[in-house]
Amino acid sequence: NAGVTQTPKFRILKIGQSMTLQCTQDMNHNYMYWYRQDPGMGLKLIYYSVGAGITDKGEVPNGYNVSRSTTEDFPLRLELAAPSQTSVYFCASSSRPSSEETEAFFGQGTRLTVV
Amino acid sequence: AQKVTQAQTEISVVEKEDVTLDCVYETRDTTYYLFWYKQPPSGELVFLIRRNSFDEQNEISGRYSWNFQKSTSSFNFTITASQVVDSAVYFCALSNSFFGAGSYQLTFGKGTKLSVIP
């Protein structure tokens, strides 16, 4: 009964370093999403995927990249970390688009600090 | 453009009091969906309810109830007899039904932090 699993839970990066946030789901959902949550703000969509091999930009994609080689996995890559990317990152998945009447299931989040 | 406003940044209540969390939304779509999520101190997001734009019936689930009013573009959330375990950040979110740019995202409000004091 794992649902959506994100790793790591916490990470500190130095400016200019790169890293990959991992996300995997075991519900066979086609739709997956990456959001960031800044302090005192709601979540903003970074990238989403409608199925293996298909990804697209969300509201705030700059500085990030994604890939979707399998249905289960949707990693998020930061190439050159910047302090503005300090945030909590959430991965989510859903069986249908979020535009339809279905809830998204969220991972527990990754708290990233760039120093 | 879609927008969700949760005007209450933080609310504190004493245990057993009732509390209402406000949510006002803006959309030009005629068909849309509204959601409430709970984010407890542990950080994960927990789905609470969804409502489509054609269903204005209020809903009650235990101590939770939701009041959806299209005339005022509001989808308010009431907790009756609040408990300490209700302490969390609550997010209201909106999605539209159009297929295309923006159709795959939920637009979130900034959240309301609820603290229930024993």
mmCIF file of C-alpha atoms in Angstrom:
data_model
loop_
_atom_site.group_PDB
_atom_site.id
_atom_site.type_symbol
_atom_site.label_atom_id
_atom_site.label_comp_id
_atom_site.label_asym_id
_atom_site.label_seq_id
_atom_site.Cartn_x
_atom_site.Cartn_y
_atom_site.Cartn_z
ATOM 1 C CA ASN A 1 0.000 0.000 0.000
ATOM 2 C CA ALA A 2 2.872 2.366 -0.812
ATOM 3 C CA GLY A 3 1.090 4.863 -3.097
ATOM 4 C CA VAL A 4 3.485 7.625 -4.179
ATOM 5 C CA THR A 5 7.003 7.425 -2.809
ATOM 6 C CA GLN A 6 9.529 10.245 -2.982
ATOM 7 C CA THR A 7 13.203 10.153 -2.140
ATOM 8 C CA PRO A 8 15.059 11.755 -0.525
ATOM 9 C CA LYS A 9 12.955 13.401 2.188
ATOM 10 C CA PHE A 10 15.531 16.104 2.863
ATOM 11 C CA ARG A 11 18.516 17.425 0.936
ATOM 12 C CA ILE A 12 20.912 20.323 1.126
ATOM 13 C CA LEU A 13 22.603 21.360 -2.109
ATOM 14 C CA LYS A 14 25.276 23.904 -2.838
ATOM 15 C CA ILE A 15 24.681 26.491 -5.540
ATOM 16 C CA GLY A 16 25.480 25.015 -8.930
ATOM 17 C CA GLN A 17 25.194 21.389 -7.895
ATOM 18 C CA SER A 18 22.752 19.062 -9.561
ATOM 19 C CA MET A 19 20.503 16.360 -8.233
ATOM 20 C CA THR A 20 17.560 14.159 -9.102
ATOM 21 C CA LEU A 21 14.437 13.883 -6.994
ATOM 22 C CA GLN A 22 12.983 10.435 -7.340
ATOM 23 C CA CYS A 23 9.281 9.644 -7.520
ATOM 24 C CA THR A 24 7.631 6.286 -8.000
ATOM 25 C CA GLN A 25 4.017 5.155 -7.771
ATOM 26 C CA ASP A 26 2.555 1.677 -7.608
ATOM 27 C CA MET A 27 -1.034 2.475 -8.582
ATOM 28 C CA ASN A 28 -0.487 2.160 -12.345
ATOM 29 C CA HIS A 29 -1.516 5.790 -12.808
ATOM 30 C CA ASN A 30 -0.840 7.348 -16.185
ATOM 31 C CA TYR A 31 -0.807 10.926 -14.936
ATOM 32 C CA MET A 32 2.025 12.199 -12.787
ATOM 33 C CA TYR A 33 2.937 15.681 -11.600
ATOM 34 C CA TRP A 34 5.679 17.612 -9.870
ATOM 35 C CA TYR A 35 4.740 20.569 -7.702
ATOM 36 C CA ARG A 36 6.777 22.930 -5.558
ATOM 37 C CA GLN A 37 5.502 24.557 -2.405
ATOM 38 C CA ASP A 38 7.147 27.743 -1.237
ATOM 39 C CA PRO A 39 6.599 29.004 2.326
ATOM 40 C CA GLY A 40 3.133 30.470 2.800
ATOM 41 C CA MET A 41 2.175 29.647 -0.760
ATOM 42 C CA GLY A 42 0.075 27.043 -2.479
ATOM 43 C CA LEU A 43 1.521 24.446 -4.766
ATOM 44 C CA LYS A 44 2.692 25.365 -8.241
ATOM 45 C CA LEU A 45 2.991 22.851 -11.061
ATOM 46 C CA ILE A 46 6.499 22.346 -12.457
ATOM 47 C CA TYR A 47 6.039 19.516 -14.962
ATOM 48 C CA TYR A 48 3.504 16.825 -15.643
ATOM 49 C CA SER A 49 3.270 13.618 -17.640
ATOM 50 C CA VAL A 50 0.279 11.923 -19.220
ATOM 51 C CA GLY A 51 2.029 8.623 -19.722
ATOM 52 C CA ALA A 52 5.362 6.950 -20.327
ATOM 53 C CA GLY A 53 7.384 8.969 -22.807
ATOM 54 C CA ILE A 54 5.176 12.053 -22.653
ATOM 55 C CA THR A 55 5.934 15.091 -20.520
ATOM 56 C CA ASP A 56 5.036 18.754 -20.626
ATOM 57 C CA LYS A 57 5.762 21.984 -18.795
ATOM 58 C CA GLY A 58 3.617 23.349 -16.052
ATOM 59 C CA GLU A 59 3.517 26.816 -14.574
ATOM 60 C CA VAL A 60 7.128 27.051 -13.285
ATOM 61 C CA PRO A 61 9.395 24.719 -15.333
ATOM 62 C CA ASN A 62 12.560 26.843 -15.563
ATOM 63 C CA GLY A 63 15.602 25.201 -14.003
ATOM 64 C CA TYR A 64 14.100 21.714 -14.039
ATOM 65 C CA ASN A 65 13.893 18.724 -16.324
ATOM 66 C CA VAL A 66 11.892 15.516 -16.210
ATOM 67 C CA SER A 67 11.698 12.173 -17.934
ATOM 68 C CA ARG A 68 9.132 9.392 -17.910
ATOM 69 C CA SER A 69 10.592 6.148 -19.190
ATOM 70 C CA THR A 70 8.175 3.950 -17.257
ATOM 71 C CA THR A 71 4.646 4.309 -15.912
ATOM 72 C CA GLU A 72 5.918 4.003 -12.351
ATOM 73 C CA ASP A 73 8.748 6.532 -12.271
ATOM 74 C CA PHE A 74 8.843 10.281 -12.826
ATOM 75 C CA PRO A 75 12.179 11.778 -11.696
ATOM 76 C CA LEU A 76 12.747 15.524 -11.487
ATOM 77 C CA ARG A 77 16.219 16.848 -12.277
ATOM 78 C CA LEU A 78 17.774 20.080 -11.099
ATOM 79 C CA GLU A 79 20.826 20.841 -13.233
ATOM 80 C CA LEU A 80 22.331 23.964 -11.661
ATOM 81 C CA ALA A 81 20.792 24.491 -8.246
ATOM 82 C CA ALA A 82 19.962 28.053 -7.284
ATOM 83 C CA PRO A 83 18.753 29.483 -3.954
ATOM 84 C CA SER A 84 15.399 30.229 -5.615
ATOM 85 C CA GLN A 85 14.864 26.489 -5.874
ATOM 86 C CA THR A 86 14.787 26.108 -2.110
ATOM 87 C CA SER A 87 11.337 24.661 -1.610
ATOM 88 C CA VAL A 88 9.344 21.569 -0.741
ATOM 89 C CA TYR A 89 8.737 19.393 -3.775
ATOM 90 C CA PHE A 90 5.729 17.137 -4.126
ATOM 91 C CA CYS A 91 5.184 14.391 -6.632
ATOM 92 C CA ALA A 92 1.618 13.308 -7.345
ATOM 93 C CA SER A 93 -0.228 10.860 -9.526
ATOM 94 C CA SER A 94 -3.787 10.333 -10.661
ATOM 95 C CA SER A 95 -5.709 7.809 -12.705
ATOM 96 C CA ARG A 96 -7.228 10.505 -14.900
ATOM 97 C CA PRO A 97 -6.254 14.096 -15.630
ATOM 98 C CA SER A 98 -6.615 16.465 -12.701
ATOM 99 C CA SER A 99 -9.078 18.294 -14.921
ATOM 100 C CA GLU A 100 -11.506 15.460 -14.335
ATOM 101 C CA GLU A 101 -13.256 14.452 -11.198
ATOM 102 C CA THR A 102 -10.481 12.488 -9.601
ATOM 103 C CA GLU A 103 -8.175 13.245 -6.762
ATOM 104 C CA ALA A 104 -4.419 13.255 -7.054
ATOM 105 C CA PHE A 105 -2.372 11.186 -4.627
ATOM 106 C CA PHE A 106 0.646 12.984 -3.228
ATOM 107 C CA GLY A 107 3.982 11.800 -1.964
ATOM 108 C CA GLN A 108 5.334 12.970 1.385
ATOM 109 C CA GLY A 109 7.470 15.678 -0.150
ATOM 110 C CA THR A 110 11.169 16.436 -0.480
ATOM 111 C CA ARG A 111 12.472 19.414 1.439
ATOM 112 C CA LEU A 112 15.320 20.933 -0.582
ATOM 113 C CA THR A 113 17.593 23.718 0.600
ATOM 114 C CA VAL A 114 20.100 25.354 -1.736
ATOM 115 C CA VAL A 115 22.906 27.220 0.006
ATOM 116 C CA ALA B 1 -7.011 32.507 -15.681
ATOM 117 C CA GLN B 2 -7.943 30.490 -12.659
ATOM 118 C CA LYS B 3 -7.444 31.718 -9.148
ATOM 119 C CA VAL B 4 -8.145 30.402 -5.672
ATOM 120 C CA THR B 5 -8.172 32.725 -2.687
ATOM 121 C CA GLN B 6 -7.984 31.584 0.892
ATOM 122 C CA ALA B 7 -8.086 34.877 2.728
ATOM 123 C CA GLN B 8 -7.481 33.385 6.168
ATOM 124 C CA THR B 9 -3.760 32.792 6.548
ATOM 125 C CA GLU B 10 -3.940 31.414 10.082
ATOM 126 C CA ILE B 11 -6.779 30.527 12.438
ATOM 127 C CA SER B 12 -6.593 29.442 16.053
ATOM 128 C CA VAL B 13 -9.519 27.888 17.869
ATOM 129 C CA VAL B 14 -9.987 26.168 21.175
ATOM 130 C CA GLU B 15 -10.775 22.481 21.041
ATOM 131 C CA LYS B 16 -14.482 21.692 20.498
ATOM 132 C CA GLU B 17 -15.161 24.989 18.793
ATOM 133 C CA ASP B 18 -16.529 25.006 15.268
ATOM 134 C CA VAL B 19 -14.403 26.624 12.573
ATOM 135 C CA THR B 20 -15.038 27.553 8.950
ATOM 136 C CA LEU B 21 -12.277 27.848 6.370
ATOM 137 C CA ASP B 22 -13.115 30.098 3.456
ATOM 138 C CA CYS B 23 -12.323 29.464 -0.198
ATOM 139 C CA VAL B 24 -13.227 31.760 -3.071
ATOM 140 C CA TYR B 25 -12.385 30.837 -6.635
ATOM 141 C CA GLU B 26 -12.302 32.464 -10.038
ATOM 142 C CA THR B 27 -12.699 30.663 -13.331
ATOM 143 C CA ARG B 28 -14.245 31.333 -16.703
ATOM 144 C CA ASP B 29 -15.071 27.689 -17.199
ATOM 145 C CA THR B 30 -18.602 26.432 -16.780
ATOM 146 C CA THR B 31 -17.414 22.972 -15.802
ATOM 147 C CA TYR B 32 -14.791 22.704 -13.130
ATOM 148 C CA TYR B 33 -13.870 20.761 -10.019
ATOM 149 C CA LEU B 34 -13.076 21.906 -6.532
ATOM 150 C CA PHE B 35 -10.973 20.070 -3.979
ATOM 151 C CA TRP B 36 -9.893 20.364 -0.382
ATOM 152 C CA TYR B 37 -6.600 18.888 0.816
ATOM 153 C CA LYS B 38 -5.204 18.658 4.336
ATOM 154 C CA GLN B 39 -1.490 18.976 5.063
ATOM 155 C CA PRO B 40 -0.736 17.852 8.626
ATOM 156 C CA PRO B 41 2.558 18.731 10.329
ATOM 157 C CA SER B 42 4.087 15.558 8.895
ATOM 158 C CA GLY B 43 3.955 17.251 5.483
ATOM 159 C CA GLU B 44 1.991 14.957 3.210
ATOM 160 C CA LEU B 45 -1.104 16.122 1.364
ATOM 161 C CA VAL B 46 -4.295 14.257 2.155
ATOM 162 C CA PHE B 47 -7.312 14.441 -0.119
ATOM 163 C CA LEU B 48 -10.531 15.385 1.687
ATOM 164 C CA ILE B 49 -13.229 16.079 -0.886
ATOM 165 C CA ARG B 50 -13.949 16.955 -4.508
ATOM 166 C CA ARG B 51 -17.001 18.629 -5.939
ATOM 167 C CA ASN B 52 -17.962 19.306 -9.541
ATOM 168 C CA SER B 53 -19.484 22.578 -10.652
ATOM 169 C CA PHE B 54 -22.881 21.047 -11.353
ATOM 170 C CA ASP B 55 -23.370 19.681 -7.878
ATOM 171 C CA GLU B 56 -24.163 22.391 -5.368
ATOM 172 C CA GLN B 57 -25.390 19.975 -2.768
ATOM 173 C CA ASN B 58 -23.668 20.447 0.544
ATOM 174 C CA GLU B 59 -21.801 17.485 1.902
ATOM 175 C CA ILE B 60 -21.250 16.237 5.406
ATOM 176 C CA SER B 61 -18.709 13.650 6.414
ATOM 177 C CA GLY B 62 -18.536 13.147 10.147
ATOM 178 C CA ARG B 63 -17.356 16.413 11.684
ATOM 179 C CA TYR B 64 -16.532 17.872 8.269
ATOM 180 C CA SER B 65 -18.980 19.703 6.039
ATOM 181 C CA TRP B 66 -18.622 21.649 2.822
ATOM 182 C CA ASN B 67 -20.773 24.470 1.502
ATOM 183 C CA PHE B 68 -20.516 25.066 -2.244
ATOM 184 C CA GLN B 69 -22.209 28.200 -3.579
ATOM 185 C CA LYS B 70 -21.757 29.036 -7.246
ATOM 186 C CA SER B 71 -23.511 32.381 -6.812
ATOM 187 C CA THR B 72 -20.669 33.591 -4.619
ATOM 188 C CA SER B 73 -17.945 31.345 -6.122
ATOM 189 C CA SER B 74 -17.227 29.905 -2.721
ATOM 190 C CA PHE B 75 -16.464 26.433 -1.421
ATOM 191 C CA ASN B 76 -16.185 26.748 2.335
ATOM 192 C CA PHE B 77 -15.141 24.022 4.734
ATOM 193 C CA THR B 78 -16.474 23.694 8.280
ATOM 194 C CA ILE B 79 -15.069 21.534 11.033
ATOM 195 C CA THR B 80 -17.512 20.924 13.865
ATOM 196 C CA ALA B 81 -16.265 20.290 17.381
ATOM 197 C CA SER B 82 -12.638 20.734 16.368
ATOM 198 C CA GLN B 83 -9.951 18.445 17.757
ATOM 199 C CA VAL B 84 -6.215 18.853 18.166
ATOM 200 C CA VAL B 85 -5.681 16.332 15.361
ATOM 201 C CA ASP B 86 -7.381 18.787 13.000
ATOM 202 C CA SER B 87 -4.375 21.097 13.319
ATOM 203 C CA ALA B 88 -2.969 21.332 9.817
ATOM 204 C CA VAL B 89 -2.725 23.512 6.752
ATOM 205 C CA TYR B 90 -5.801 23.188 4.570
ATOM 206 C CA PHE B 91 -5.665 23.861 0.842
ATOM 207 C CA CYS B 92 -8.520 24.567 -1.510
ATOM 208 C CA ALA B 93 -7.846 23.772 -5.180
ATOM 209 C CA LEU B 94 -9.557 24.189 -8.533
ATOM 210 C CA SER B 95 -9.226 22.402 -11.847
ATOM 211 C CA ASN B 96 -11.012 22.952 -15.102
ATOM 212 C CA SER B 97 -12.349 20.423 -17.524
ATOM 213 C CA PHE B 98 -10.919 21.710 -20.756
ATOM 214 C CA PHE B 99 -8.466 19.540 -22.609
ATOM 215 C CA GLY B 100 -5.415 21.574 -23.450
ATOM 216 C CA ALA B 101 -3.021 24.019 -21.911
ATOM 217 C CA GLY B 102 -3.535 24.220 -18.189
ATOM 218 C CA SER B 103 -6.011 21.393 -18.072
ATOM 219 C CA TYR B 104 -3.709 19.091 -16.190
ATOM 220 C CA GLN B 105 -3.036 21.205 -13.188
ATOM 221 C CA LEU B 106 -4.735 21.972 -9.965
ATOM 222 C CA THR B 107 -4.671 25.634 -9.016
ATOM 223 C CA PHE B 108 -4.088 25.823 -5.283
ATOM 224 C CA GLY B 109 -4.892 28.533 -2.801
ATOM 225 C CA LYS B 110 -2.142 29.611 -0.411
ATOM 226 C CA GLY B 111 -3.607 27.537 2.374
ATOM 227 C CA THR B 112 -5.043 28.236 5.816
ATOM 228 C CA LYS B 113 -3.095 27.104 8.836
ATOM 229 C CA LEU B 114 -5.482 25.856 11.501
ATOM 230 C CA SER B 115 -4.278 25.475 15.054
ATOM 231 C CA VAL B 116 -6.583 23.762 17.517
ATOM 232 C CA ILE B 117 -5.603 24.527 21.080
ATOM 233 C CA PRO B 118 -6.394 21.939 23.753
#
